[in-house]
XYZ file of C-alpha atoms in Angstrom:
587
model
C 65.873 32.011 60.513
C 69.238 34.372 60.102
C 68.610 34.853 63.998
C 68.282 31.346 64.819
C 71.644 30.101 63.111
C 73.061 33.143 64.646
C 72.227 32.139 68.084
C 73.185 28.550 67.994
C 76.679 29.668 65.968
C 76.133 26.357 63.932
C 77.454 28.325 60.986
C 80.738 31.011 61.075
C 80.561 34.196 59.562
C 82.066 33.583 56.323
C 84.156 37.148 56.404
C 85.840 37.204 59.771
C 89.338 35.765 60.570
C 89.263 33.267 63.670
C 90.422 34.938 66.750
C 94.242 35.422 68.494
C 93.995 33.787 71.372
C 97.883 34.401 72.088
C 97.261 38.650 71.615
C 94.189 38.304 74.271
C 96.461 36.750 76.572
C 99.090 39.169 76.499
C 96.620 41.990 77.155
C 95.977 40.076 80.406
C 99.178 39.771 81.320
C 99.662 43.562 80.692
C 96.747 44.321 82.773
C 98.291 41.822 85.596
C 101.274 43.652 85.457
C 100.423 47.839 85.429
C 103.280 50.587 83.616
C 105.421 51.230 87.404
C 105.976 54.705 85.662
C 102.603 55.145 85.615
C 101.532 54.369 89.028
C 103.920 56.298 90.064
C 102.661 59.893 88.211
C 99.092 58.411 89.367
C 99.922 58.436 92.802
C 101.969 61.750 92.991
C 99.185 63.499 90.826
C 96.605 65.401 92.957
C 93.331 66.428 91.271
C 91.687 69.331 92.919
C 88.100 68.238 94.158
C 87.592 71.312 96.568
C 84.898 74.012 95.512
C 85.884 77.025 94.450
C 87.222 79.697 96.521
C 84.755 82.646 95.553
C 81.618 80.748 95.191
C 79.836 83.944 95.657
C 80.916 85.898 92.106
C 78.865 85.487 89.236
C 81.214 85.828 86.711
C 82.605 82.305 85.662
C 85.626 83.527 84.131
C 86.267 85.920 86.735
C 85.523 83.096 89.012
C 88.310 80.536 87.485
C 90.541 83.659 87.332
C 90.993 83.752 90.756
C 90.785 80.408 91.589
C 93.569 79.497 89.620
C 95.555 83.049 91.519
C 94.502 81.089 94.891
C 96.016 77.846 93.566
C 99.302 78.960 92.701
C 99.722 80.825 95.832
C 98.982 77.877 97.586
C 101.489 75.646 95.245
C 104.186 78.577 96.115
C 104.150 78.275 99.493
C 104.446 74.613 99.617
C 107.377 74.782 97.213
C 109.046 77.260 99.608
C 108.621 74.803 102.183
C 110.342 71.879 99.609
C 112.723 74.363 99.084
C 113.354 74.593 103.073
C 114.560 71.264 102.809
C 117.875 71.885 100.177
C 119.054 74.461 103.363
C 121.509 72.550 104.664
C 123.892 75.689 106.171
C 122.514 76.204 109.510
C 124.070 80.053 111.583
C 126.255 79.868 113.609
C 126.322 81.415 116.780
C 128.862 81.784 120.472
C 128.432 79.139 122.851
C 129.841 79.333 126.062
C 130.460 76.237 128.439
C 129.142 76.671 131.398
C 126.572 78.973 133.150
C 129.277 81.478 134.478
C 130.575 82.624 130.811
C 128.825 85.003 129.101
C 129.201 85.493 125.746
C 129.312 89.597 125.617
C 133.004 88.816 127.338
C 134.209 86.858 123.800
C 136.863 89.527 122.089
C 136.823 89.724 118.277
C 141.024 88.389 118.773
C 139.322 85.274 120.060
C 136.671 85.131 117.213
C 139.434 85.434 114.795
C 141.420 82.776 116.381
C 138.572 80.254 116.494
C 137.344 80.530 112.663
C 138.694 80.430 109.124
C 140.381 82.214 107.264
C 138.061 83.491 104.834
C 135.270 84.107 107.448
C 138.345 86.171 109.371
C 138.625 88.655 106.611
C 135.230 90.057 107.829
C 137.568 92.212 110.731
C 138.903 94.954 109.810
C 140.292 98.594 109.876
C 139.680 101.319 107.649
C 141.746 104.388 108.645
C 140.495 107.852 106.752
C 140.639 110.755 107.153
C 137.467 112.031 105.535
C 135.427 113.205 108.099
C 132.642 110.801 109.339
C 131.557 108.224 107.469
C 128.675 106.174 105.895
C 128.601 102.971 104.626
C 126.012 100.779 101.846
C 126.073 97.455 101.571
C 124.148 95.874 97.894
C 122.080 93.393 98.288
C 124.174 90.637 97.975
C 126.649 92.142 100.453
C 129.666 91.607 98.088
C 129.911 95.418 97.836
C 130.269 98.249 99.881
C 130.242 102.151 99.225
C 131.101 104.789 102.122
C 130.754 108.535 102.060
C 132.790 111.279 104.396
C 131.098 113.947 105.393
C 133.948 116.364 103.602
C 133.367 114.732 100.319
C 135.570 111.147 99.297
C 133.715 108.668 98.140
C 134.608 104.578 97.615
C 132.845 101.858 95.733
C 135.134 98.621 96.285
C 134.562 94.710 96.497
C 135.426 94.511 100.212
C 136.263 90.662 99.462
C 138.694 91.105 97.096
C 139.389 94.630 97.662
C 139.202 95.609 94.392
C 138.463 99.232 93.735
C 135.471 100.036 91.618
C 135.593 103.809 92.110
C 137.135 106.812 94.200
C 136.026 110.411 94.090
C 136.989 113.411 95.714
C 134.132 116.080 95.625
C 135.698 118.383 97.932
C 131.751 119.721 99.390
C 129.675 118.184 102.222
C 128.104 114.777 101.544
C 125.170 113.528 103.832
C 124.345 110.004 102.501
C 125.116 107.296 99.909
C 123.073 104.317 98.417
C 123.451 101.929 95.859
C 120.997 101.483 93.049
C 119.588 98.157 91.608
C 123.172 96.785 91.612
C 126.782 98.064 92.479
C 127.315 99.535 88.583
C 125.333 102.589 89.885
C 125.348 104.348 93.137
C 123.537 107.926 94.410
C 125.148 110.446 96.907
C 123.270 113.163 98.766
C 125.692 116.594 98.181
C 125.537 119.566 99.327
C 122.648 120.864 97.574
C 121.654 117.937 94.956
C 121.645 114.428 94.587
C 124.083 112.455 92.054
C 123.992 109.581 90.643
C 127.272 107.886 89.375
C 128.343 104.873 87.188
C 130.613 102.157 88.503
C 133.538 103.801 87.244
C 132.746 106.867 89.026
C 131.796 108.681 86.163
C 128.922 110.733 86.541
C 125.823 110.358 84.815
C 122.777 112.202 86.479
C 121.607 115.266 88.533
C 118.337 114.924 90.311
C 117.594 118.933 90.431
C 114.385 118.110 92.172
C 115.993 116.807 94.936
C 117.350 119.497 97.232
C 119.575 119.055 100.104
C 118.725 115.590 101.086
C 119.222 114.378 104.510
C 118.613 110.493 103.573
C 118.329 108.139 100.993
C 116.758 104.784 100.594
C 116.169 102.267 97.085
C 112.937 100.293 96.935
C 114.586 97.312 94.410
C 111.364 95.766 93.932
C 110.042 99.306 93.015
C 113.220 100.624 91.248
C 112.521 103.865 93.407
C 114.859 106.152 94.798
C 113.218 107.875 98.056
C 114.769 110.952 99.407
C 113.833 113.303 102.565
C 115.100 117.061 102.759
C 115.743 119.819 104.753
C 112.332 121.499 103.624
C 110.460 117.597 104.969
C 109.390 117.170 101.321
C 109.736 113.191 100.838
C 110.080 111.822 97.449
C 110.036 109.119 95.490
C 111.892 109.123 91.622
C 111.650 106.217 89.247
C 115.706 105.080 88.303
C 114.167 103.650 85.272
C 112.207 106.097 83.556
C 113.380 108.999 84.971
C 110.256 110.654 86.348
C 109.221 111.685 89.527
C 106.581 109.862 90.648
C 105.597 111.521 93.166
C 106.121 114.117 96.394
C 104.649 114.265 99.772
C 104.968 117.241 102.099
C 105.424 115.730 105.490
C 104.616 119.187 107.325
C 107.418 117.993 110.408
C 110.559 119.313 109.111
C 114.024 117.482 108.064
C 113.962 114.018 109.378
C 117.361 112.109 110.621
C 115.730 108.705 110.696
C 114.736 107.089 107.757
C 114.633 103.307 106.500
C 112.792 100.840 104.500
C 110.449 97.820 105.085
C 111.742 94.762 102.917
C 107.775 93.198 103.589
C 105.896 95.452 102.027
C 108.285 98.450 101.131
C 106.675 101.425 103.312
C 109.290 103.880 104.236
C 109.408 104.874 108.443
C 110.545 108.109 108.957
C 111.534 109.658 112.017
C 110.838 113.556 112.794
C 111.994 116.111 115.375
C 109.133 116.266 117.509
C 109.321 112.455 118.288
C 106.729 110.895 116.070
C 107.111 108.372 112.981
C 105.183 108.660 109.959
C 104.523 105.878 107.722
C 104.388 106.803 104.077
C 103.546 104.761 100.506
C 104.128 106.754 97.361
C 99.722 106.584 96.988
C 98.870 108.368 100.023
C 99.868 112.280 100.654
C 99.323 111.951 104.093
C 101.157 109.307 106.330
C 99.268 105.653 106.611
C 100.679 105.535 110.118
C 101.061 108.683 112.789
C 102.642 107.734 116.058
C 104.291 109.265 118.884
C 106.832 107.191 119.728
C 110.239 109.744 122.121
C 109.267 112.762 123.986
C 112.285 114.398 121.926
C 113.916 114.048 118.427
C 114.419 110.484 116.814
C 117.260 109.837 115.713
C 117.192 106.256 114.218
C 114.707 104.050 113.150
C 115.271 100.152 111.622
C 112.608 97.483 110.587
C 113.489 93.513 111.580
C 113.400 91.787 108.372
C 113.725 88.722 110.157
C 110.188 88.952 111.240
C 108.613 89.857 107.591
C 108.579 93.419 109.511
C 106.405 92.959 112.297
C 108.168 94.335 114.541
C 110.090 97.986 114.849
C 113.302 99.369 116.555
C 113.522 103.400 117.166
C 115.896 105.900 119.338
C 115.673 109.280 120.339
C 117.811 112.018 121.105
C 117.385 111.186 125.079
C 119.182 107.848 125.116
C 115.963 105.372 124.575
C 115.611 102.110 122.455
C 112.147 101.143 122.189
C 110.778 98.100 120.355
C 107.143 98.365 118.686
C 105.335 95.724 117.549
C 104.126 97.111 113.937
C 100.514 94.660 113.815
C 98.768 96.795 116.114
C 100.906 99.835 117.634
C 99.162 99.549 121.178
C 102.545 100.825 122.788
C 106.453 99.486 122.907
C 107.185 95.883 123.501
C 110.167 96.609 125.466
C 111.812 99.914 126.174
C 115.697 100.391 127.850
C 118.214 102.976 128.383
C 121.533 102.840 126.227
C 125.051 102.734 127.983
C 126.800 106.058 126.687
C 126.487 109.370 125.541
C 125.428 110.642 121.942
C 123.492 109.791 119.526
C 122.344 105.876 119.633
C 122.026 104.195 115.702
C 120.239 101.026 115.290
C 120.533 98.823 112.706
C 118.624 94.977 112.580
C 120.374 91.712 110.971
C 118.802 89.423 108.278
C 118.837 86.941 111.423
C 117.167 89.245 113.739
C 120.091 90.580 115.594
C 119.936 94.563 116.941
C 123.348 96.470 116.975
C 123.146 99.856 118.431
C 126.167 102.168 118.623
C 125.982 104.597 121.993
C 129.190 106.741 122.546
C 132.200 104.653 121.815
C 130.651 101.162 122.135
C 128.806 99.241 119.631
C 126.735 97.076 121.378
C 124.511 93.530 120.036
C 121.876 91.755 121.104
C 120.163 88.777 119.544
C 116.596 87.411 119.325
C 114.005 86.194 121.036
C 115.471 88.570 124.014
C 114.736 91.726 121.887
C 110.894 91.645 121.161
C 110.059 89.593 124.891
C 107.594 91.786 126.876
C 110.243 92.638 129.737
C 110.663 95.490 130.995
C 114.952 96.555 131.289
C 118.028 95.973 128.905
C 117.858 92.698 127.344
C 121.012 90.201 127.380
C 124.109 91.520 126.028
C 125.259 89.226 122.999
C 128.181 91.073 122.483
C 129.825 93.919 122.772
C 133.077 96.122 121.149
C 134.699 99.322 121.820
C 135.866 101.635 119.093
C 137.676 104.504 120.343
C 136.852 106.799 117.754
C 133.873 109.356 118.393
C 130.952 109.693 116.741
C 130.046 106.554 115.982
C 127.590 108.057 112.659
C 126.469 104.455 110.695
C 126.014 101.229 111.652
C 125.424 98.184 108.629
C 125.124 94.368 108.988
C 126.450 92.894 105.950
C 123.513 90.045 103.741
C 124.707 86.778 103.924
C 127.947 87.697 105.790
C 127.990 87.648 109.984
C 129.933 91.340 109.666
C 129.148 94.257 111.346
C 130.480 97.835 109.930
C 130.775 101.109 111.686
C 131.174 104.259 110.629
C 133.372 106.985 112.766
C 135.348 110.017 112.617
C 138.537 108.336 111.733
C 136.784 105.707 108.864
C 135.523 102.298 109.390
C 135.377 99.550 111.193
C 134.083 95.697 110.551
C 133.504 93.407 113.831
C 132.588 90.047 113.517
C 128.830 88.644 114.954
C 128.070 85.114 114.751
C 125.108 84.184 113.697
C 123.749 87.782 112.027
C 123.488 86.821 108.234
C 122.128 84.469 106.375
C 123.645 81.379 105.848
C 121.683 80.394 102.515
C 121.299 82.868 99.462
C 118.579 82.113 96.699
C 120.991 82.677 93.345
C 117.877 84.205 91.680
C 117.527 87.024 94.366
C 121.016 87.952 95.350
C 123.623 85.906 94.219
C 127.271 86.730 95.819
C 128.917 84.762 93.183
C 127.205 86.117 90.453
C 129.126 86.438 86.820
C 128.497 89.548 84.315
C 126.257 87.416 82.448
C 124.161 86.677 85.481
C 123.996 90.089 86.627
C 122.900 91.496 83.055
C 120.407 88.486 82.814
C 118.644 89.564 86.651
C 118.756 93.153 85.647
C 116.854 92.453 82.860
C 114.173 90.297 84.809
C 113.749 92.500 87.457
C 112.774 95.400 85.395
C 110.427 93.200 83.662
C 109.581 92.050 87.045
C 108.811 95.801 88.021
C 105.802 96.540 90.718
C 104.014 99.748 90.109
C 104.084 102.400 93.162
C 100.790 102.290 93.299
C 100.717 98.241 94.713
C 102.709 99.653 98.007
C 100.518 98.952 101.125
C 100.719 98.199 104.851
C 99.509 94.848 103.962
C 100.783 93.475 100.460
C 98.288 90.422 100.663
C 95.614 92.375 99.087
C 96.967 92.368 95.466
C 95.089 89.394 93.709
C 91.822 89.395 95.920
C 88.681 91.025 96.168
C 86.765 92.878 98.470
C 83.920 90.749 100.436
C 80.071 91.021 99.587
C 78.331 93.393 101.218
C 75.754 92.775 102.895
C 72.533 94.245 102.500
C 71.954 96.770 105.059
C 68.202 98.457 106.062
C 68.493 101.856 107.646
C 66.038 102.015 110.321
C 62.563 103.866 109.996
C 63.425 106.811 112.197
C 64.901 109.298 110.256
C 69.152 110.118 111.629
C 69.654 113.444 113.165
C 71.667 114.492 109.718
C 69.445 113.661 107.194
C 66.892 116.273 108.915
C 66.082 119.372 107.397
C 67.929 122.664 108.647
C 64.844 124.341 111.149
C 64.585 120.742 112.545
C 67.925 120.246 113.450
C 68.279 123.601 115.019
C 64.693 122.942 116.876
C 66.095 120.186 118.378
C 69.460 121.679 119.373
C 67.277 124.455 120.798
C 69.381 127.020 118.457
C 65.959 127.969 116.132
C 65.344 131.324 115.347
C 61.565 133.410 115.280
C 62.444 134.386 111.790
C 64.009 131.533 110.452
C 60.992 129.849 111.523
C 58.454 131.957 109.657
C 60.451 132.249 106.725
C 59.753 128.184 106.948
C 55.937 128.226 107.384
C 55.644 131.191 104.597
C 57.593 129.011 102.467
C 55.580 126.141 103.544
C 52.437 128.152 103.141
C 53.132 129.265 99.516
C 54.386 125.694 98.303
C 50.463 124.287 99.267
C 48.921 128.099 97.723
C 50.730 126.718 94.962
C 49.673 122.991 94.791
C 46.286 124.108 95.915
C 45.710 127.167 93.038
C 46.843 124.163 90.333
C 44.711 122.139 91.731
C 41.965 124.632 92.055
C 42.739 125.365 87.828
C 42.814 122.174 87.039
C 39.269 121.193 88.654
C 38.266 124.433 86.473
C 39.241 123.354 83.408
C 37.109 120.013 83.954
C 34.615 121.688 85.530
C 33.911 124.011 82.148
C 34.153 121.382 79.840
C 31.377 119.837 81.752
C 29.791 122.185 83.394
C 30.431 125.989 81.490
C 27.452 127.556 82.692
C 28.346 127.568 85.898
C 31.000 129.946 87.691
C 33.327 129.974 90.833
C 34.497 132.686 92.966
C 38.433 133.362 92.324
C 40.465 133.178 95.659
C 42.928 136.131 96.180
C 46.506 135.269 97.024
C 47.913 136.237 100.276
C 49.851 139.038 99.958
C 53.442 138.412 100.620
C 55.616 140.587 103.181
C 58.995 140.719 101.253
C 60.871 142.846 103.812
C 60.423 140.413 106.733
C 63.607 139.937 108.598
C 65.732 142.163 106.445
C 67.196 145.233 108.861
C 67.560 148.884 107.321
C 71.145 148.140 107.109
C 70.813 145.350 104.703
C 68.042 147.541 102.560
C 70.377 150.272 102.765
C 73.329 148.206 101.064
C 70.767 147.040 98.187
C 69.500 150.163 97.218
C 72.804 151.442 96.899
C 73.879 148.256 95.098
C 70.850 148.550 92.634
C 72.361 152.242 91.274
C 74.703 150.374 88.972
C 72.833 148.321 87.781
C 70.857 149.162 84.431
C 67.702 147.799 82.940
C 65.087 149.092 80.199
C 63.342 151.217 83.309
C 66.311 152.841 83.790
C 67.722 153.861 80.394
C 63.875 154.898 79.972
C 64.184 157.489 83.039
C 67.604 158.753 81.738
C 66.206 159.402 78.187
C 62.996 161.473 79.970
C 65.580 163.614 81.576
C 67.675 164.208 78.559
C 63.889 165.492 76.872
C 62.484 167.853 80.039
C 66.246 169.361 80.480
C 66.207 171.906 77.955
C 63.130 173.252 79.790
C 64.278 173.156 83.334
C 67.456 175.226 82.068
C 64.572 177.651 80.243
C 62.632 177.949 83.654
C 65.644 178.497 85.525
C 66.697 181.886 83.567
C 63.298 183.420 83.744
């Protein structure tokens, strides 16, 4: 009856409240009228329906480990393309007008005259007189540090000029390098390498590191990697203290030395014309190649092509470009213009300077790494002068250019060499002593291990492939063969050898064959005692086969010193009978 009533509704329920029609038609409105906000987060958000990128490990949580690694590599690389976007500074670079100017004719008094004045405090003169010089730029070029060979040495703001610190050793200096940052720089002296504070103070002597040649700082790494005269290369942590560890090249002192910025592999350069690749993991170089016919002198990785591609000269004049993905020979190879010594040295843009007698030559990119055969396109081109010309330094995020020589240093300017945009989290120009604490803080939290350098850094965070499941065929490989068949078949067997096998061979089934025989005994009693088998007799064994008089002459000599019961026995017998031999000798 209840169901009835309830089905016609004659009757209301007595405890509900009659309904809000005005509430139900808001709610409709609402739903008329979605939250813009909302539709907006909707159709920005992307939910991840592809499977997962290891389907083949077994381990969920390993699984969703790396999928979620694979993910935010993916997310970085698109933000570094969003990121693209906010680089408004484009390089600049020398245009000429028409077909018949070239640009290697454009002075740097014309340069000068056509920019600004800040970008015009990039030329300029250093005269010294302390012997030849190297120069160090930090990483976000605002500093620079030089070194004369007969010992001053400058730390300065070249912007400003402001002087940070100036030494006089008074003893032979070979090289100079900043640290992490321009509060702490390292100098290669006459016999050991110091480390200074930005005051000029010093603070450290790396004993371990003997007359050093050059110098290079991993800042990823916080590694300090030196070569000597012995061709010992190695590689000291700045922040711990310890040596991490040493390599012994076996090719002598090495002139030519630099870094990779991709994947931080150090190229060295040796006198017999070959460059080593070497990672703190590996005591023997990843990479051997001969690259000159005589000494290199300079070697420089473009960092403008995540170092694919490799610039090296010898001692006979040569500049040849490698391509560092496969090493199948030297994308383009020329002659320098001048005598001495050429140095190379590659922009952040891609552009090569090498320095060849008095002239310090340019040339920019794509030119450089085209397969062409000749000298590539001059860009530009400046004499200095002074001989030698010993160091050659582009300046990050600056279009500078600085030389070292006999009489000190000189900056030219190249449009179109640096970097136009800085990230402020990398290298920040501008920086403020609060923002430099605050990076070197992150970046030694940031620290990679030496043991994460490789040729390829795309292997950290991934796994190795699974291998497949691989049958060895049914005939059995020449090496897995036992010792009288390989010689049998190399036709090297020997008579003896030989029956030493088939005696051996022999006695293993005499073996088998008398337990067998022993065992079908045994049963054989228990069931049958009565009756009885003949017993076979062993073959007697020949144990003087293939042994020569000489050889049985060296054992029984041998065996004199040695003493067992059956010898101590015999001695004691003759200690008994020789009071009567003496008796029988006097009658």
């Amino acid at each position: 009856m209840d169901s009835l009533i309830s089905a016609g509704n004659s009757i209301a329920p007595v405890g509900k409240k009659p309904r809000n029609h005005h509430k139900q038609r808001r709610k409709e409105s609402q739903s008329d009228h979605p939250d813009a906000t909302l539709q907006s987060i909707i159709s920005r958000t992307k939910l991840s329906t592809a499977p997962s990128a290891h389907p083949h490990i077994k381990n969920p949580k390993l699984r969703s480990h790396l999928s979620r690694i694979t993910q935010r590599a993916k997310d970085a690389k698109e933000q570094i393309e969003d990121a693209q976007l906010l680089m408004t500074e484009e390089k600049g670079r020398i245009v000429t007008e028409g077909e018949l100017e070239k640009t290697w004719k454009v002075t740097q008094g014309e340069i000068v005259d056509s920019i600004g004045v800040e970008q015009a405090k990039g030329r300029r003169e250093w005269k010294l007189d302390g012997g030849t010089y190297k120069a160090r730029y930090t990483r976000n070029g605002r500093h620079l540090a030089i070194a004369g060979k007969l010992g001053h040495v400058a730390s300065f703001d070249w912007q400003t000029g402001k002087m940070h610190a100036e030494l006089q050793l008074q003893e032979t200096l070979r090289d100079i390098t900043y640290l992490h940052d321009h509060s702490h720089f390292a100098v290669a002296q006459k016999k050991y390498v110091y480390i200074y504070d930005q005051s000029g103070l010093e603070i450290h002597r790396l004993s371990s590191h003997i007359e050093v040649q050059r110098m290079e700082f991993l800042p990823f790494h916080w590694l300090l990697v030196t070569i000597g005269n012995a061709g010992y290369l190695k590689y000291q942590d700045t922040s711990t203290g310890q040596l991490v560890s040493q390599h012994r090249t076996k090719l002598g002192s090495s002139r030519a030395m630099c870094q990779n910025l991709h994947n931080a592999v150090i190229y060295l350069g040796h006198q017999n014309g070959t460059i080593t690749l070497h990672t703190p993991n590996l005591s023997t170089p990843a990479v051997t190649q001969l690259s000159h016919l005589g000494p290199v002198v300079s070697v420089s990785v473009d960092p403008n092509s995540q170092g694919r591609y490799m610039a090296s000269a010898g001692a006979d004049g040569r500049v040849k470009i490698w391509d560092c993905r496969n090493w199948k020979g030297c994308v383009r190879e020329w002659m320098t213009r001048g005598t001495g010594d050429p140095e190379l040295e590659w922009s952040q843009k891609g552009y090569l300077g090498v320095t060849t007698g008095s002239s310090v030559n340019v040339y920019s990119p794509p030119t450089i790494t085209s397969p062409h055969t000749g000298i590539p396109p001059l860009y530009l081109t400046h004499l200095i002068p002074h001989r030698p010309l010993t160091s050659l330094r582009f300046c990050p995020y600056a279009d500078v250019l600085t030389t070292g020589h006999s009489k000190g240093l000189s900056s030219i300017l190249v449009p179109g060499s640096g970097e136009p945009n800085f990230d402020s989290n990398e290298a920040d120009p501008f920086e403020s002593k609060k923002a430099r604490r605050e990076r070197e803080i992150r970046s030694l939290l940031d620290k990679i291990q030496p043991d994460m350098i490789a040729l390829s850094p795309d292997f950290i965070g991934t796994i190795a492939e699974p291998v497949k499941p691989h049958h060895p065929p049914q005939d059995v490989p020449f090496s897995r063969l036992p010792r009288i068949e390989r010689l049998k078949i190399s036709g090297k067997a020997d008579i003896a050898e030989e029956n030493e096998a088939t005696d051996s061979e022999e006695e293993e089934d005499e073996e088998k064959a008398a337990s067998g025989s022993e065992s079908s005994e045994e049963e054989d009693a228990n069931d049958k005692p009565s009756e009885k088998r003949p017993i076979r007799t062993k073959k007697e064994k020949k144990k003087m086969r293939g042994r020569g008089k000489s050889l049985a002459r060296y054992l029984r000599k041998k065996r004199k010193n040695v003493v067992d019961p059956s010898t101590v026995c015999f001695t004691h017998f003759l200690l008994d009978i020789h009071p009567l031999i003496c008796g029988i000798c006097v009658l």
